[in-house]
CSV table of C-alpha atoms and ligand atoms in Angstrom, one decimal:
chain,number,residue,atom,x,y,z
A,1,MET,CA,91.1,114.3,91.6
A,2,ARG,CA,94.6,112.7,92.6
A,3,GLY,CA,95.3,109.7,91.2
A,4,LYS,CA,96.3,106.5,93.8
A,5,LEU,CA,99.1,104.4,93.5
A,6,ILE,CA,98.8,101.0,94.2
A,7,VAL,CA,101.1,98.7,95.5
A,8,CYS,CA,102.1,95.1,94.5
A,9,ASP,CA,104.2,93.4,96.4
A,10,GLY,CA,104.9,89.9,98.9
A,11,SER,CA,106.6,86.5,98.8
A,12,ASN,CA,109.4,85.9,96.0
A,13,GLY,CA,107.6,83.7,93.7
A,14,ALA,CA,103.7,84.4,94.8
A,15,GLY,CA,102.6,85.6,91.5
A,16,LYS,CA,103.0,88.6,91.4
A,17,SER,CA,103.8,89.6,87.8
A,18,THR,CA,100.2,87.1,86.6
A,19,VAL,CA,98.0,89.2,89.0
A,20,LEU,CA,99.6,92.7,87.6
A,21,GLU,CA,99.2,91.7,84.2
A,22,HIS,CA,95.2,91.0,85.7
A,23,ILE,CA,95.2,94.2,86.7
A,24,LYS,CA,97.3,96.1,84.8
A,25,ASP,CA,93.3,95.0,82.0
A,26,HIS,CA,90.6,94.9,84.4
A,27,LEU,CA,92.1,99.0,84.3
A,28,ASN,CA,92.5,98.4,80.9
A,29,SER,CA,88.8,97.4,80.5
A,30,LYS,CA,87.8,99.8,82.7
A,31,ASN,CA,89.2,102.6,80.7
A,32,ILE,CA,90.9,104.1,83.6
A,33,GLU,CA,94.3,106.0,83.0
A,34,PHE,CA,97.2,104.5,84.7
A,35,ILE,CA,101.1,103.4,84.4
A,36,SER,CA,102.7,100.6,85.7
A,37,THR,CA,106.2,100.7,87.0
A,38,ARG,CA,108.6,99.0,90.1
A,39,GLU,CA,110.7,99.0,91.9
A,40,PRO,CA,114.2,98.6,92.2
A,41,GLY,CA,113.4,100.9,89.0
A,42,GLY,CA,110.9,102.6,87.2
A,43,THR,CA,112.8,105.7,86.1
A,44,GLU,CA,116.8,105.2,83.9
A,45,VAL,CA,118.4,105.8,87.2
A,46,GLY,CA,115.8,103.4,89.0
A,47,GLU,CA,116.8,100.9,86.6
A,48,LYS,CA,120.9,101.9,86.7
A,49,ILE,CA,120.8,100.9,90.6
A,50,ARG,CA,118.9,97.6,90.0
A,51,GLU,CA,121.6,96.6,88.0
A,52,ILE,CA,123.4,96.6,90.9
A,53,LEU,CA,121.2,95.3,93.5
A,54,LEU,CA,120.6,92.2,91.6
A,55,ASP,CA,123.8,91.3,90.1
A,56,LYS,CA,125.0,88.3,91.6
A,57,SER,CA,128.5,89.6,91.5
A,58,TYR,CA,128.2,92.3,94.5
A,59,SER,CA,127.5,89.3,96.9
A,60,ASN,CA,130.1,91.4,99.6
A,61,MET,CA,127.3,94.8,99.4
A,62,CYS,CA,126.8,95.5,102.8
A,63,SER,CA,122.9,95.7,104.0
A,64,THR,CA,123.6,99.7,104.8
A,65,THR,CA,124.8,100.4,101.2
A,66,GLU,CA,122.0,98.1,100.0
A,67,LEU,CA,119.4,99.8,102.2
A,68,MET,CA,120.7,102.9,100.5
A,69,LEU,CA,120.4,102.0,97.1
A,70,PHE,CA,116.6,100.7,97.1
A,71,ALA,CA,115.8,104.0,98.7
A,72,ALA,CA,118.1,106.1,96.1
A,73,ALA,CA,116.1,104.5,93.2
A,74,ARG,CA,112.7,105.3,95.3
A,75,ALA,CA,113.7,109.0,95.4
A,76,GLN,CA,113.7,109.0,91.8
A,77,HIS,CA,111.4,107.2,91.5
A,78,ILE,CA,108.6,109.3,93.7
A,79,HIS,CA,109.9,112.6,92.7
A,80,GLU,CA,110.0,111.8,88.7
A,81,LYS,CA,107.6,109.4,87.8
A,82,ILE,CA,104.9,108.8,90.8
A,83,LEU,CA,104.4,112.1,92.0
A,84,PRO,CA,104.3,114.5,88.3
A,85,ALA,CA,101.2,111.0,87.1
A,86,LEU,CA,99.1,111.2,90.8
A,87,GLU,CA,98.9,115.1,90.6
A,88,LYS,CA,97.7,115.2,86.6
A,89,GLY,CA,95.6,112.5,88.3
A,90,ILE,CA,96.6,109.3,86.7
A,91,HIS,CA,96.8,106.6,88.7
A,92,VAL,CA,100.0,104.4,89.3
A,93,ILE,CA,100.6,100.3,89.8
A,94,SER,CA,103.9,99.8,91.1
A,95,ASP,CA,105.5,95.8,90.9
A,96,ARG,CA,107.1,97.3,95.4
A,97,PHE,CA,107.2,99.6,97.0
A,98,GLU,CA,108.6,100.8,100.5
A,99,SER,CA,106.7,98.1,102.1
A,100,ALA,CA,109.5,96.1,100.7
A,101,THR,CA,112.4,98.1,102.3
A,102,VAL,CA,110.5,97.0,105.8
A,103,SER,CA,110.3,93.2,105.3
A,104,PHE,CA,113.6,92.7,103.5
A,105,GLN,CA,116.0,95.4,104.6
A,106,GLN,CA,114.9,96.0,107.8
A,107,TYR,CA,113.0,92.6,108.7
A,108,GLY,CA,115.0,90.2,106.8
A,109,ARG,CA,119.0,92.1,107.1
A,110,GLY,CA,118.2,93.0,110.8
A,111,LEU,CA,118.2,96.7,110.0
A,112,PRO,CA,117.3,99.3,113.3
A,113,SER,CA,113.2,100.3,111.8
A,114,GLN,CA,114.5,103.7,113.2
A,115,ILE,CA,117.0,103.9,110.0
A,116,VAL,CA,114.9,102.5,107.5
A,117,ASP,CA,111.9,104.5,108.6
A,118,GLN,CA,114.1,107.4,108.2
A,119,LEU,CA,115.5,106.3,104.7
A,120,ASN,CA,112.1,105.8,103.7
A,121,ASP,CA,110.5,109.2,104.5
A,122,LEU,CA,113.8,111.4,103.2
A,123,ALA,CA,112.9,109.1,99.6
A,124,LEU,CA,108.7,109.8,100.4
A,125,GLY,CA,108.3,112.6,102.8
A,126,ASP,CA,105.1,111.4,104.6
A,127,PHE,CA,103.7,110.3,101.1
A,128,ARG,CA,102.7,106.5,101.3
A,129,PRO,CA,100.6,104.1,98.9
A,130,ASP,CA,96.9,104.2,99.4
A,131,MET,CA,97.0,100.5,99.3
A,132,THR,CA,99.4,97.9,99.4
A,133,ILE,CA,97.8,94.3,98.2
A,134,VAL,CA,100.5,92.1,99.8
A,135,LEU,CA,101.0,88.5,97.6
A,136,ASP,CA,101.7,86.2,101.4
A,137,LEU,CA,103.3,83.1,100.5
A,138,ASP,CA,105.9,80.5,102.4
A,139,PRO,CA,109.1,81.2,101.1
A,140,VAL,CA,110.6,77.8,100.4
A,141,VAL,CA,106.9,77.3,97.3
A,142,GLY,CA,108.2,80.4,96.4
A,143,LEU,CA,111.3,80.1,95.9
A,144,GLU,CA,110.4,76.6,94.5
A,145,ARG,CA,108.3,78.5,92.1
A,146,VAL,CA,111.4,80.5,91.3
A,147,ARG,CA,113.5,78.0,90.4
A,148,SER,CA,111.4,75.7,88.6
A,149,ARG,CA,111.5,78.5,86.1
A,150,GLY,CA,114.6,78.2,85.1
A,151,GLU,CA,115.7,81.9,84.8
A,152,GLY,CA,118.3,81.4,88.5
A,153,LEU,CA,118.3,83.5,91.3
A,154,ASP,CA,119.6,86.7,91.6
A,155,ARG,CA,121.2,88.6,94.3
A,156,MET,CA,118.6,89.0,96.2
A,157,GLU,CA,116.8,85.3,96.3
A,158,GLU,CA,119.9,83.9,96.5
A,159,VAL,CA,119.3,84.0,100.6
A,160,ASP,CA,119.0,81.5,103.3
A,161,ILE,CA,115.5,81.0,103.9
A,162,GLU,CA,115.3,82.1,107.9
A,163,PHE,CA,115.8,85.5,105.5
A,164,LEU,CA,112.9,85.3,103.6
A,165,GLU,CA,110.7,83.8,106.4
A,166,ARG,CA,112.0,87.0,107.9
A,167,ALA,CA,110.7,89.7,104.8
A,168,ARG,CA,107.6,87.7,104.7
A,169,GLN,CA,106.5,87.9,108.8
A,170,GLY,CA,107.3,92.0,107.9
A,171,TYR,CA,105.2,92.0,105.7
A,172,LEU,CA,102.5,90.5,108.1
A,173,GLU,CA,103.4,93.0,110.6
A,174,GLN,CA,103.0,95.9,108.6
A,175,ALA,CA,99.6,94.6,107.4
A,176,LYS,CA,98.4,94.0,110.7
A,177,SER,CA,100.0,97.8,111.8
A,178,TYR,CA,98.0,99.5,108.6
A,179,PRO,CA,94.8,96.9,107.7
A,180,GLU,CA,93.7,100.1,106.4
A,181,ARG,CA,96.5,100.5,103.9
A,182,PHE,CA,97.6,96.9,103.5
A,183,THR,CA,96.4,93.5,101.7
A,184,VAL,CA,96.7,90.6,102.5
A,185,ILE,CA,95.7,87.7,100.2
A,186,ASP,CA,97.0,83.7,100.3
A,187,ALA,CA,98.9,83.1,97.7
A,188,THR,CA,98.5,79.3,98.0
A,189,GLN,CA,94.8,79.8,96.6
A,190,SER,CA,94.1,79.7,93.3
A,191,LEU,CA,95.4,81.7,90.5
A,192,GLU,CA,91.6,82.8,89.8
A,193,ASN,CA,90.9,83.3,93.6
A,194,VAL,CA,93.9,85.3,93.6
A,195,VAL,CA,92.7,86.9,91.1
A,196,GLU,CA,90.0,87.7,92.2
A,197,GLU,CA,90.9,89.2,95.6
A,198,ALA,CA,93.0,91.3,94.3
A,199,LEU,CA,90.6,93.0,90.9
A,200,ALA,CA,88.1,93.7,94.0
A,201,THR,CA,90.9,95.4,96.1
A,202,ILE,CA,91.1,97.3,93.3
A,203,ASP,CA,87.6,98.0,92.6
A,204,LYS,CA,87.5,99.6,95.8
A,205,GLN,CA,90.2,101.9,95.9
A,206,ILE,CA,89.9,103.0,91.9
B,1,LIG,P1,111.7,91.3,91.9
B,1,LIG,O1,111.4,92.6,90.7
B,1,LIG,O2,111.2,89.9,91.6
B,1,LIG,O3,110.5,91.8,93.4
B,1,LIG,O4,113.0,91.4,92.3
B,1,LIG,C1,113.1,93.1,93.4
B,1,LIG,C2,113.9,92.2,94.6
B,1,LIG,O5,114.2,93.1,95.5
B,1,LIG,C3,113.2,91.3,96.0
B,1,LIG,O6,114.0,90.1,96.3
B,1,LIG,C4,113.1,92.2,96.8
B,1,LIG,C5,114.0,92.9,96.7
B,1,LIG,N1,113.2,94.4,97.1
B,1,LIG,C6,114.1,95.0,98.6
B,1,LIG,O7,115.2,94.3,99.2
B,1,LIG,N2,114.3,95.8,98.9
B,1,LIG,C7,113.2,96.7,98.7
B,1,LIG,O8,112.8,97.8,99.1
B,1,LIG,C8,112.4,96.5,97.0
B,1,LIG,C9,112.0,97.6,96.0
B,1,LIG,C10,112.7,94.6,96.5
């Protein structure tokens, strides 16, 4: 049987990494075969592209370049890593995916939806994740959490709060349009509740 692609995505600072760790522990405890990966990145080429995308010294990168780089990393990711795993029956857990491009480049940067759809289609064909878990959080709270980690902000985080608000709306709109393949979790809840909801979503899929 073909594996499934489950994505964890959402607002910066919403606890994605912690939730992903719990998902991995959960699947391991059930002896379910899976790989975990991330976007941008997940392959050697993709990780190089990630360095460019997140590098603060490229503050003059235009939105079209940004869109094409995310799509380029995605094309490599799907062909080199994700589809081969799924075809072997191995599940894939990805930290972000195409939903982030719709949220950040379309809703956030304001690029036209037809162009963003075309780039996602170019990278993915008609393939889409089986389920995308969106951790939803007010970006003001999210950025505060990111800052409190003391890691500094990357190029995609050094933006105005309105950009992040628009991106958040982008996730909520996608979830409204495709309820069968998006689950929104309120990330203001206790971590315990967020993890519980995320694992329940995973159990329904896998
Ligand atoms: P992260 O590893 O902290 O999630 O960083 C990735 C950043 O890139 C994050 O700010 C979201 C952003 N992003 C996009 O803008 N578009 C995309 O398609 C992806 C995958 C991520």
